[in-house]
CSV table of C-alpha atoms and ligand atoms in Angstrom, one decimal:
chain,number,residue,atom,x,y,z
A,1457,UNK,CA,36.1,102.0,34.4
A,1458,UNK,CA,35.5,99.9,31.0
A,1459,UNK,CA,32.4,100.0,29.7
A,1460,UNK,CA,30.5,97.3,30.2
A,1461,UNK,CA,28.6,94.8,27.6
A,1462,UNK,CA,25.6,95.3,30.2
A,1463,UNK,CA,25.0,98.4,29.7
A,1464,UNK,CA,21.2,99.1,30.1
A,1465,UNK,CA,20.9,96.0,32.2
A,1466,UNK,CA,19.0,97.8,35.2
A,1467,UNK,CA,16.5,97.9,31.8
A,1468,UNK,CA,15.2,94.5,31.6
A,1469,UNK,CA,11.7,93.9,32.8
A,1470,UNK,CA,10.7,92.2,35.8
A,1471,UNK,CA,9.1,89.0,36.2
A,1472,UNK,CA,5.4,90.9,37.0
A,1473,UNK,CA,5.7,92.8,33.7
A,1474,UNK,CA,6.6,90.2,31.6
A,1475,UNK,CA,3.6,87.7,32.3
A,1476,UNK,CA,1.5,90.9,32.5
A,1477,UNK,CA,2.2,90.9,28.7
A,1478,UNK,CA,1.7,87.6,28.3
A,1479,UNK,CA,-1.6,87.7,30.3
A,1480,UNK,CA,-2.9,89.1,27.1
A,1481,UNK,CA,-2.9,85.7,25.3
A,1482,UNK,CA,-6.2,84.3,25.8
A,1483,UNK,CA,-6.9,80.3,25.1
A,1484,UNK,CA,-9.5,80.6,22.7
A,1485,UNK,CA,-11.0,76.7,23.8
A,1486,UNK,CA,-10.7,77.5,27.7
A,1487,UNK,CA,-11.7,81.2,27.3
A,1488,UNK,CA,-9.1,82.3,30.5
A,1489,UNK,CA,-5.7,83.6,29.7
A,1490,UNK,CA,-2.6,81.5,29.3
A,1491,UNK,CA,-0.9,82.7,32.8
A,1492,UNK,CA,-4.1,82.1,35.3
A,1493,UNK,CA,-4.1,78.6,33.7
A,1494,UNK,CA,-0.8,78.1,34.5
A,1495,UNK,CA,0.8,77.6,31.2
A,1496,UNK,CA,3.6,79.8,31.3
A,1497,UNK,CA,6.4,77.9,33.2
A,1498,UNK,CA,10.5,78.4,34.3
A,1499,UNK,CA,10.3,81.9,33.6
A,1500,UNK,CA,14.1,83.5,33.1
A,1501,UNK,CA,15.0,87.3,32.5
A,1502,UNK,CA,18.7,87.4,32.9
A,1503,UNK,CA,19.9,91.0,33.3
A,1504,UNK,CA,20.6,91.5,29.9
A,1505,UNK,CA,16.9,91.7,29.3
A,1506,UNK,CA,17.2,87.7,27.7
A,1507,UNK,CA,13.6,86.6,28.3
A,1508,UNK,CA,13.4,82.3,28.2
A,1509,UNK,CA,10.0,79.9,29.7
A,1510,UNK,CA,8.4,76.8,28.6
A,1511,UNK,CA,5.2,77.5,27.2
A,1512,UNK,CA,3.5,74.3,28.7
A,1513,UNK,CA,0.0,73.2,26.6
A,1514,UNK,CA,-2.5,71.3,27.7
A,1515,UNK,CA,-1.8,68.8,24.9
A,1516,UNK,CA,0.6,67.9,21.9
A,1517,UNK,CA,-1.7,68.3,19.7
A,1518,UNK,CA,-2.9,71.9,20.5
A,1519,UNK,CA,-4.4,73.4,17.5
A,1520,UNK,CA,-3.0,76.9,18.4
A,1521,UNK,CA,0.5,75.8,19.3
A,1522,UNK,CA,2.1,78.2,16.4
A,1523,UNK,CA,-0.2,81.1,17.3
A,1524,UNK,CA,0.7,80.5,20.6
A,1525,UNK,CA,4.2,80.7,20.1
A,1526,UNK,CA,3.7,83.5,17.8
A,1527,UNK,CA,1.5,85.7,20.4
A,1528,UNK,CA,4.0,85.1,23.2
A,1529,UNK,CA,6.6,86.4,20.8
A,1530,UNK,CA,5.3,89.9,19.6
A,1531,UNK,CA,4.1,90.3,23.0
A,1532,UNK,CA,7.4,90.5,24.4
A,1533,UNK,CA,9.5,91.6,21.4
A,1534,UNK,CA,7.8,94.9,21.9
A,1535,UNK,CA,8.7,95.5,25.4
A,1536,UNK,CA,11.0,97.9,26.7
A,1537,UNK,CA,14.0,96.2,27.8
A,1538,UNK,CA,13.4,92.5,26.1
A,1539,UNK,CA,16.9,92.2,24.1
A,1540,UNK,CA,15.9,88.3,23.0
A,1541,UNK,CA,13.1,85.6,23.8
A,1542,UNK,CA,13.3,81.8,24.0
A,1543,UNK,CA,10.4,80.0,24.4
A,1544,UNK,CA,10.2,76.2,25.2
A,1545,UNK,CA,7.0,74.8,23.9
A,1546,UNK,CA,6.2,71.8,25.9
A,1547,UNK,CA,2.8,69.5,26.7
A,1548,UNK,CA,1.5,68.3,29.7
A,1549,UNK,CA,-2.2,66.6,29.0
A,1550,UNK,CA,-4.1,66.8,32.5
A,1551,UNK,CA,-5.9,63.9,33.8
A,1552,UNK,CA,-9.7,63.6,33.9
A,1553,UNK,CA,-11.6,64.5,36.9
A,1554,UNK,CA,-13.7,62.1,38.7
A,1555,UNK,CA,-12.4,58.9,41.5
A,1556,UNK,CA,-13.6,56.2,39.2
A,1557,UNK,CA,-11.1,57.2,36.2
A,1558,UNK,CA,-8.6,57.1,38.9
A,1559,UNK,CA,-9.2,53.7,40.5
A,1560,UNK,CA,-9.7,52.0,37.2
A,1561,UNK,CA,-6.7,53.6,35.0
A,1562,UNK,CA,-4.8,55.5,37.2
A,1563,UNK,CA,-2.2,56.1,34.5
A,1564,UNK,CA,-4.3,57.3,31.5
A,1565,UNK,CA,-5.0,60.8,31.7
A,1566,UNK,CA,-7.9,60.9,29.1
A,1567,UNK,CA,-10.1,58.1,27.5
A,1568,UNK,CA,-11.8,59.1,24.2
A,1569,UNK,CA,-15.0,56.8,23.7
A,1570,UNK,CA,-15.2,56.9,19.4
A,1571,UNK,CA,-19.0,56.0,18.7
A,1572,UNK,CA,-21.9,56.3,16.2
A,1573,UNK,CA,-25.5,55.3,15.7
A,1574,UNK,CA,-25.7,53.3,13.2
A,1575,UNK,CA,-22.8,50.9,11.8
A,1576,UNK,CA,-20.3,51.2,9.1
A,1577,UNK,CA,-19.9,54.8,8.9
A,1578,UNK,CA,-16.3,54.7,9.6
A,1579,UNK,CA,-15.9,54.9,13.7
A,1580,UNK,CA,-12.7,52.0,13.9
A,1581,UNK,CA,-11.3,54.1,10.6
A,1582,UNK,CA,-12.0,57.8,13.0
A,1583,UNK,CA,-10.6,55.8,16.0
A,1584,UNK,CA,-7.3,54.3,14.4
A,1585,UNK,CA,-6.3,58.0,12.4
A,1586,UNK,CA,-7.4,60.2,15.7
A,1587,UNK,CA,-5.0,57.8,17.8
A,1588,UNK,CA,-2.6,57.7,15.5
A,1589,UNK,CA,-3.1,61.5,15.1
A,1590,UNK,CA,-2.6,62.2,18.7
A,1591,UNK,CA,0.6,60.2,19.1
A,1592,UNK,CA,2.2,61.8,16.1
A,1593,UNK,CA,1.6,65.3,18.0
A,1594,UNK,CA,4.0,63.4,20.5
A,1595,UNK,CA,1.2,62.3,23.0
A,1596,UNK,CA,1.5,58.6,24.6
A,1597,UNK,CA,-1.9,56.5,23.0
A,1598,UNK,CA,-3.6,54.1,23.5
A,1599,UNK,CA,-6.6,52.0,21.3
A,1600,UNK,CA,-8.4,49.7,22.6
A,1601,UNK,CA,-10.9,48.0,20.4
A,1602,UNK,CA,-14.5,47.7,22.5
A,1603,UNK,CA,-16.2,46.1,19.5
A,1604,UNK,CA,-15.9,42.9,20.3
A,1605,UNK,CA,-18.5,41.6,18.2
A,1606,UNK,CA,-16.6,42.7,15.4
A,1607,UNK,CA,-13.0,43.9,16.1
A,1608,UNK,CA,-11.3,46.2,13.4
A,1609,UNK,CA,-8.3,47.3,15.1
A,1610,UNK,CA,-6.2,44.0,14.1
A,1611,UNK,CA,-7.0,44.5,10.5
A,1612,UNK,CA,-6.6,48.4,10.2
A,1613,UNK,CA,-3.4,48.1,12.2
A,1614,UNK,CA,-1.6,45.3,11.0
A,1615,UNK,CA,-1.3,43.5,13.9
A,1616,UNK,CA,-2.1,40.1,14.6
A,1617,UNK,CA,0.0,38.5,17.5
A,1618,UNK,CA,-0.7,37.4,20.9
A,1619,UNK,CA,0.2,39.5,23.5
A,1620,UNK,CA,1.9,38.4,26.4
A,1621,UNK,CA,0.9,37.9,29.4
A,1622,UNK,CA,3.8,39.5,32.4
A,1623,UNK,CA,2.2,39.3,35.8
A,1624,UNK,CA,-1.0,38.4,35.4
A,1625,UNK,CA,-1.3,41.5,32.7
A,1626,UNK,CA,-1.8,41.3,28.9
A,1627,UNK,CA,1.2,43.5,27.4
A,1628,UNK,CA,-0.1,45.4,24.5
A,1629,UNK,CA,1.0,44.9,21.2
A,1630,UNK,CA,2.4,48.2,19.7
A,1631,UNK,CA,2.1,49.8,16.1
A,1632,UNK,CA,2.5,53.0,14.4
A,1633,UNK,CA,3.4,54.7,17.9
A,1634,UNK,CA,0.4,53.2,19.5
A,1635,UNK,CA,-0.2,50.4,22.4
A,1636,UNK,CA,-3.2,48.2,21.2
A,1637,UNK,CA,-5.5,46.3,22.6
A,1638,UNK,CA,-8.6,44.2,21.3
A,1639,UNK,CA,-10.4,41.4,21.4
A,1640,UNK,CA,-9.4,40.0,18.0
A,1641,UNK,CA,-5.7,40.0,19.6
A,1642,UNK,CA,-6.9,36.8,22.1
A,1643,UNK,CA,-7.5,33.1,21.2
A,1644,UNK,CA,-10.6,32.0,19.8
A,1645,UNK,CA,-11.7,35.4,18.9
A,1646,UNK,CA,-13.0,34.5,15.8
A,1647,UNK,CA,-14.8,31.9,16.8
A,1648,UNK,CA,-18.9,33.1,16.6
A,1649,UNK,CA,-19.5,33.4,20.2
A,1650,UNK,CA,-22.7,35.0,22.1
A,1651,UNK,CA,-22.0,37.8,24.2
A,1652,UNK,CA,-24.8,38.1,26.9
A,1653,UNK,CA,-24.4,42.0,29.0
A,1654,UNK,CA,-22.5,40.8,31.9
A,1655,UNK,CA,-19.8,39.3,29.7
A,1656,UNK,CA,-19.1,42.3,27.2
A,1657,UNK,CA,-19.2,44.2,30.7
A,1658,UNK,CA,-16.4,42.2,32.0
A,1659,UNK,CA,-14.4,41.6,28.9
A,1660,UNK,CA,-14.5,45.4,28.1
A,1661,UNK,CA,-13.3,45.9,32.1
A,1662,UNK,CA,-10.6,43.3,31.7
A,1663,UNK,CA,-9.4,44.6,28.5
A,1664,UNK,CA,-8.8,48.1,30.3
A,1665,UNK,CA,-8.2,47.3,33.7
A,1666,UNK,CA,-5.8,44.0,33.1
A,1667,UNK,CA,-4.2,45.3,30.4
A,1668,UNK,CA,-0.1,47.1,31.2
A,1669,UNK,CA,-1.1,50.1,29.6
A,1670,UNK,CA,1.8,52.3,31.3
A,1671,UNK,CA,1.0,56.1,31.6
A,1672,UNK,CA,-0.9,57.3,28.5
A,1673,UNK,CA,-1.8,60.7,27.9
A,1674,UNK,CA,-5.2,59.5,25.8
A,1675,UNK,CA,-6.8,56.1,25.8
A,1676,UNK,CA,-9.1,56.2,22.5
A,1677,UNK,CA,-11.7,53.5,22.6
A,1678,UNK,CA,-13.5,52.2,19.6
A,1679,UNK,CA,-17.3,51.6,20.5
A,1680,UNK,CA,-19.5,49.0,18.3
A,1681,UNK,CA,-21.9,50.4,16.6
A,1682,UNK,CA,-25.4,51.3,17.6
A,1683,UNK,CA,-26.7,52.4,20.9
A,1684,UNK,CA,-27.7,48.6,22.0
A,1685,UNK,CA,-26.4,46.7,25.3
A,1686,UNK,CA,-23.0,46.9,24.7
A,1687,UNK,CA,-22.4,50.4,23.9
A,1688,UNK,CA,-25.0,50.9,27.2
A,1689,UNK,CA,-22.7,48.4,29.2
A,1690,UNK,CA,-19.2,50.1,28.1
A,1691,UNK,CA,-20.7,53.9,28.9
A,1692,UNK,CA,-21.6,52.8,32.3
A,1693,UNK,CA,-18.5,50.8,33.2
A,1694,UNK,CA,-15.8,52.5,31.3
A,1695,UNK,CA,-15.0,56.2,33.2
A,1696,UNK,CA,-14.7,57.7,30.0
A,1697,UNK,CA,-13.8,61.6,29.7
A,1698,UNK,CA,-16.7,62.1,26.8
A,1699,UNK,CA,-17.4,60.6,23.2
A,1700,UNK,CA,-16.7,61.5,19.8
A,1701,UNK,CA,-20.2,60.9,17.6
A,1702,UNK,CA,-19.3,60.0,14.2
A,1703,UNK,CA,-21.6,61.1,11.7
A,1704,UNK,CA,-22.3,60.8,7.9
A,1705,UNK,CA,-24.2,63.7,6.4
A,1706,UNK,CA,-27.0,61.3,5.1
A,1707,UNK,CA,-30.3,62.7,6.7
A,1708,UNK,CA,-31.1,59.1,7.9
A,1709,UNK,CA,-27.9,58.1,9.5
A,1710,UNK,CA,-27.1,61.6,11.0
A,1711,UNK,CA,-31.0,61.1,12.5
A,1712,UNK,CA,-29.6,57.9,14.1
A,1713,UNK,CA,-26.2,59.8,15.7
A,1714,UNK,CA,-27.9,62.3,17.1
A,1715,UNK,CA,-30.1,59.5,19.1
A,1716,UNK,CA,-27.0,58.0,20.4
A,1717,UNK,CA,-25.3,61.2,21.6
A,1718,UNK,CA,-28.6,61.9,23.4
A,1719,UNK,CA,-28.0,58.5,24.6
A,1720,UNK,CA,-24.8,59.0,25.7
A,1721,UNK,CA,-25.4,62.6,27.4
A,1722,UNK,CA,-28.7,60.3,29.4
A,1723,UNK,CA,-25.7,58.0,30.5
A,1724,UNK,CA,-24.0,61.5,32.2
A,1725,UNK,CA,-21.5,60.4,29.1
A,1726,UNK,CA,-19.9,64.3,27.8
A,1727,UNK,CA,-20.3,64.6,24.2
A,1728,UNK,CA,-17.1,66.2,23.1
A,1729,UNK,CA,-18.8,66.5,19.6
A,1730,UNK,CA,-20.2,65.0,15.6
A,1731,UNK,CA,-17.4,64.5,13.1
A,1732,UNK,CA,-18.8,64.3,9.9
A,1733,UNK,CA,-17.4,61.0,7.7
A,1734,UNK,CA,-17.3,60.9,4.0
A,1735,UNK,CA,-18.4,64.6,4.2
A,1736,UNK,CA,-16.9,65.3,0.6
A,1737,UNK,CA,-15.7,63.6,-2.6
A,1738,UNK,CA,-13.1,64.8,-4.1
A,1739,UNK,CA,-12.7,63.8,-8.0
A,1740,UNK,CA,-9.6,61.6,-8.5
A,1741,UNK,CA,-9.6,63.3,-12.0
A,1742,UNK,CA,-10.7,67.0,-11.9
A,1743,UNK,CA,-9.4,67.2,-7.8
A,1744,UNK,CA,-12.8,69.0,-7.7
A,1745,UNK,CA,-15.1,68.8,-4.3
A,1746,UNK,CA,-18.4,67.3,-4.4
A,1747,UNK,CA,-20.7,67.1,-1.2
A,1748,UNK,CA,-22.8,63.9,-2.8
A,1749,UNK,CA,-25.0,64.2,0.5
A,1750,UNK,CA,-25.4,67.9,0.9
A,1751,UNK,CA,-23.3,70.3,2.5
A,1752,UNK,CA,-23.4,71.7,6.5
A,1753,UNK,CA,-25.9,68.7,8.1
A,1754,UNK,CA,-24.0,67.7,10.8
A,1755,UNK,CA,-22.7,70.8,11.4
A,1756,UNK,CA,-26.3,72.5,11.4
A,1757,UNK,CA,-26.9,68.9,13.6
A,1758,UNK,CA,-24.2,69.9,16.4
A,1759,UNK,CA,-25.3,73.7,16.3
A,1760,UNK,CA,-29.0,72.4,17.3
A,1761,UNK,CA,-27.6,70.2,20.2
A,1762,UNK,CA,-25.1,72.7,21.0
A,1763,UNK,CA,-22.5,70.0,20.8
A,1764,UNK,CA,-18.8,71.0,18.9
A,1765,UNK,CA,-18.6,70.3,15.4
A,1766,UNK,CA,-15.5,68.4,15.3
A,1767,UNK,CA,-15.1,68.8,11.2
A,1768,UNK,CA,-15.0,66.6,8.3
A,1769,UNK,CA,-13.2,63.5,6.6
A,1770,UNK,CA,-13.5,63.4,3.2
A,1771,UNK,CA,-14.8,60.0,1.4
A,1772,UNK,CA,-11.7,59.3,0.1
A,1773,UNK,CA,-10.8,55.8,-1.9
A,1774,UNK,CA,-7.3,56.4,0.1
A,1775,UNK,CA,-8.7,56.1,3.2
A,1776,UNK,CA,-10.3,52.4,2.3
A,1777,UNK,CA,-7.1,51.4,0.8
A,1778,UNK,CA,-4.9,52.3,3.5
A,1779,UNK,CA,-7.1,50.5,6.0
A,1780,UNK,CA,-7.1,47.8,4.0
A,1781,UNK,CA,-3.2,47.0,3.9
A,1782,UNK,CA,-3.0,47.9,7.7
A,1783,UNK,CA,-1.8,51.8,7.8
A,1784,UNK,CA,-3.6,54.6,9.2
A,1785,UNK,CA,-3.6,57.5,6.2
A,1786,UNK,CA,-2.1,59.8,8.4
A,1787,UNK,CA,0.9,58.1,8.9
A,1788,UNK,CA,1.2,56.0,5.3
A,1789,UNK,CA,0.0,59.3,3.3
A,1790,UNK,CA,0.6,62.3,5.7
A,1791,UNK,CA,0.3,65.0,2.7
A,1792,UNK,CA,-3.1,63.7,1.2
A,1793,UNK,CA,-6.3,66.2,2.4
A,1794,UNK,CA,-8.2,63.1,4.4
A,1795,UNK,CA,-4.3,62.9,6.5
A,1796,UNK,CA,-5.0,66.4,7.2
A,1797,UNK,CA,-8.2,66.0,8.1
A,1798,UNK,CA,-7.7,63.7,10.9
A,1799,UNK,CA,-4.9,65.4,12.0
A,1800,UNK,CA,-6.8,68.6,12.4
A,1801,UNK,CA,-10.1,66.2,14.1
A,1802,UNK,CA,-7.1,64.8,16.4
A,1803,UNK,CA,-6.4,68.5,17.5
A,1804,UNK,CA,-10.1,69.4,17.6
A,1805,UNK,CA,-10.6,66.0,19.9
A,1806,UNK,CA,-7.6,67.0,22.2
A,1807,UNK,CA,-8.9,70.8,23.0
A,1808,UNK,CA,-12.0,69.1,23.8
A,1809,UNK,CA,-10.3,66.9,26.4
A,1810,UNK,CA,-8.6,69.5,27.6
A,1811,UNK,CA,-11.6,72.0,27.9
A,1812,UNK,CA,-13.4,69.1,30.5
A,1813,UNK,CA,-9.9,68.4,32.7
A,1814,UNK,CA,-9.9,72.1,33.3
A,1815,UNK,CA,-13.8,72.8,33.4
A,1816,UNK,CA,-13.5,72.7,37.7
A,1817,UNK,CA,-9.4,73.5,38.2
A,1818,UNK,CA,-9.7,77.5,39.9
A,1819,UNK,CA,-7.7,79.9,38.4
A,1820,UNK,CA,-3.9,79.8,39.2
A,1821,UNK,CA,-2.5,83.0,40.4
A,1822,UNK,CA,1.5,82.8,39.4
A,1823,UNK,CA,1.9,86.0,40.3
B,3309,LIG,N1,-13.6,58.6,4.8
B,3309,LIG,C1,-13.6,57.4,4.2
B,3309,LIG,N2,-13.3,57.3,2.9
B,3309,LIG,C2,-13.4,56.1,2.3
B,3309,LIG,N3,-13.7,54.9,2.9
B,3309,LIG,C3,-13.9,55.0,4.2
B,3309,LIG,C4,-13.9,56.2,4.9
B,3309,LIG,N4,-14.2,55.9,6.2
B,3309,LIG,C5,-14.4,54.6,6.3
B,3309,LIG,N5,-14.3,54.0,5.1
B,3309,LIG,C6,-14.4,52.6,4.8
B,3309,LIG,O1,-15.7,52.2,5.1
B,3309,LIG,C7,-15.8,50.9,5.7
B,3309,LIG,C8,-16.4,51.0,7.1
B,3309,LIG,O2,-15.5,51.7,7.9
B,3309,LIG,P1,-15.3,51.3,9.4
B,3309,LIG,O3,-15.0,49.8,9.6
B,3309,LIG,O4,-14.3,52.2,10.0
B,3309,LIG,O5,-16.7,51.6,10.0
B,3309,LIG,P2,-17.3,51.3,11.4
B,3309,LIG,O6,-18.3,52.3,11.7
B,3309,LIG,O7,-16.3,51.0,12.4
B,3309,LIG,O8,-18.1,49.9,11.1
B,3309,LIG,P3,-18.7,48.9,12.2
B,3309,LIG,O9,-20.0,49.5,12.5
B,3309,LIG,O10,-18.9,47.6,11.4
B,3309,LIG,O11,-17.8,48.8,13.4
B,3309,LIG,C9,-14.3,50.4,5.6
B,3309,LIG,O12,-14.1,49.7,4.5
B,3309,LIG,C10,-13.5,51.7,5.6
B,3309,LIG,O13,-12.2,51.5,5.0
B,3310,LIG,MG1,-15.9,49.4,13.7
């Protein structure tokens, strides 16, 4: 008989063994192991001891994707029998909980509310950068502009047409990867008009239910500022998965953010955390640091309401500029530190989402 190529074959490792070693990989956001949550998908040993699965996240923007990969790898390179390992790394965001998401937008998986206390500390700047974060992870986004006292997302897009109108539905205009909607996008918008409670209600409603968003993994929504009657409106009529508190690290203004997160949490609304805006300066000339407000007050802030700390975006004159001409940093300046800051705040955002679509799912036994 020739010998064969297979030799060793009756080696390779069954399925049981092979997710028992990967059992060991423990999500560090949704504290359970990567097989009871049903991450660990298509799994193929081939008799040659070949091991190939798609390691399916929870979102694109996973901030442990690499050490995922990683973990999954030495795991199974040390195991008797493994000859090779291929590992698919895929997403699939899950949908919200709750029948109201699901009668209102039943194709967006997650809405992001993007809020703050007081205005001008850089919420519609946070909003635009974490959308446009998210979609360069590869997630489908949406931003919908819910200020519409004072709508930013035209101007800090670049976008300024109509949208259409197919079937009774407004078509969203598109930029930088991401389907916009706002209320500086419709006639007469900048007109000064007086928006009494039911009509930011319905406008806000209209913009989100009338709107041909298509299926989105994350809806982000940019708040107007303040905790007054339409921030109250949106939080009650908007099924919104939680809300992102943007902070600055003055005392006075970090005072008036943690009174609209309690706000928000009074509404049932989940905080899924403070970011902390113009948290640093960094010196155009030296490239040296400097925490003109004091360091660690948000921070200290989210520890006290045992809410996430999300992290910090540097004050950065890039960030103002950008805006300005109509780019989000992160995709016109992808390399410069306040880029890298949103990105790693859009990761932060997206295992918070995650953490509340899987906060009631029972464990999955695969086995
Ligand atoms: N990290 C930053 N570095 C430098 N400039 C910033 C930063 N964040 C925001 N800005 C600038 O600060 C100004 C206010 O930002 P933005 O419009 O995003 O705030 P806002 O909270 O949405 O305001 P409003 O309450 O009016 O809606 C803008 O000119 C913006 O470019
Ligand atoms: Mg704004």
């Amino acid at each position: 008989m020739p010998s064969s190529p297979n030799m060793g074959c009756e080696m390779a490792p069954s399925a049981d063994q092979v997710l028992k070693a990967l059992s060991t990989i423990v999500d560090p956001d949704l504290g359970r192991d990567v097989v009871s949550l049903g991450m660990i998908k298509d799994l193929h040993i081939s008799p040659q001891g070949q091991v190939a699965f798609t390691f399916e996240l929870t979102t694109p923007a996973c901030p442990v994707r690499d050490q995922f990969r990683r973990r999954a790898e030495e795991a199974l390179q040390g195991m008797e029998g493994v000859t090779g390992v291929d590992i698919k790394m895929t997403a699939n965001v899950r949908a919200a909980q709750g029948r109201q998401h699901q009668e209102m937008l039943p194709e967006v998986r997650q809405t992001v509310a993007v809020a703050s206390g007081k205005g001008g500390v850089g919420k519609s700047t946070v909003a635009v950068n974490l959308a446009a974060g998210l979609a360069q992870s590869g997630a489908r986004v949406g931003l919908l502009d819910a200020d519409i006292y004072g709508p930013s997302v035209p101007t800090l897009t670049g976008t300024r047409e109509q949208p259409r109108v197919v079937d009774d539905k407004l078509v969203p205009l598109q930029a930088y990867g991401l389907k916009l909607m706002s209320i500086g996008f419709l006639g007469g918008a900048d007109k000064a008009m007086i928006w009494r409670g039911p009509m930011v209600s319905r406008a806000i409603q209209q913009m989100m239910t009338d709107v041909r968003w298509g299926e989105l993994d994350y809806l982000v929504i940019d708040l107007p500022p303040g905790t007054g009657d339409a921030s109250l409106t949106i939080a009650q009529s908007v099924p919104l998965t939680g809300v992102v508190i943007v902070a600055t690290p003055q005392e006075l203004a970090l005072e008036i953010a943690v009174k609209a997160l309690q706000m928000f949490r009074t509404l049932n609304v989940t905080p899924l955390g403070l970011v902390e805006n113009m948290s640093w300066f960094v010196c155009p000339g030296c490239g040296q640091e400097h925490y003109v407000f004091g360091h660690g007050s948000t921070e200290r802030a989210a520890q006290r309401l045992g809410v996430p700390f999300l992290g910090g975006i540097p004050l950065d004159q890039q960030i103002r500029s950008e805006a300005d001409s109509g780019a989000p940093i992160v995709v016109s300046r992808p390399d410069s530190p306040g880029a890298r800051a949103f990105r790693d705040l859009a990761s932060q955002v997206a295992a918070r989402t995650s953490i509340q679509a899987f906060r009631r799912l029972p464990v999955i036994n695969v086995r």
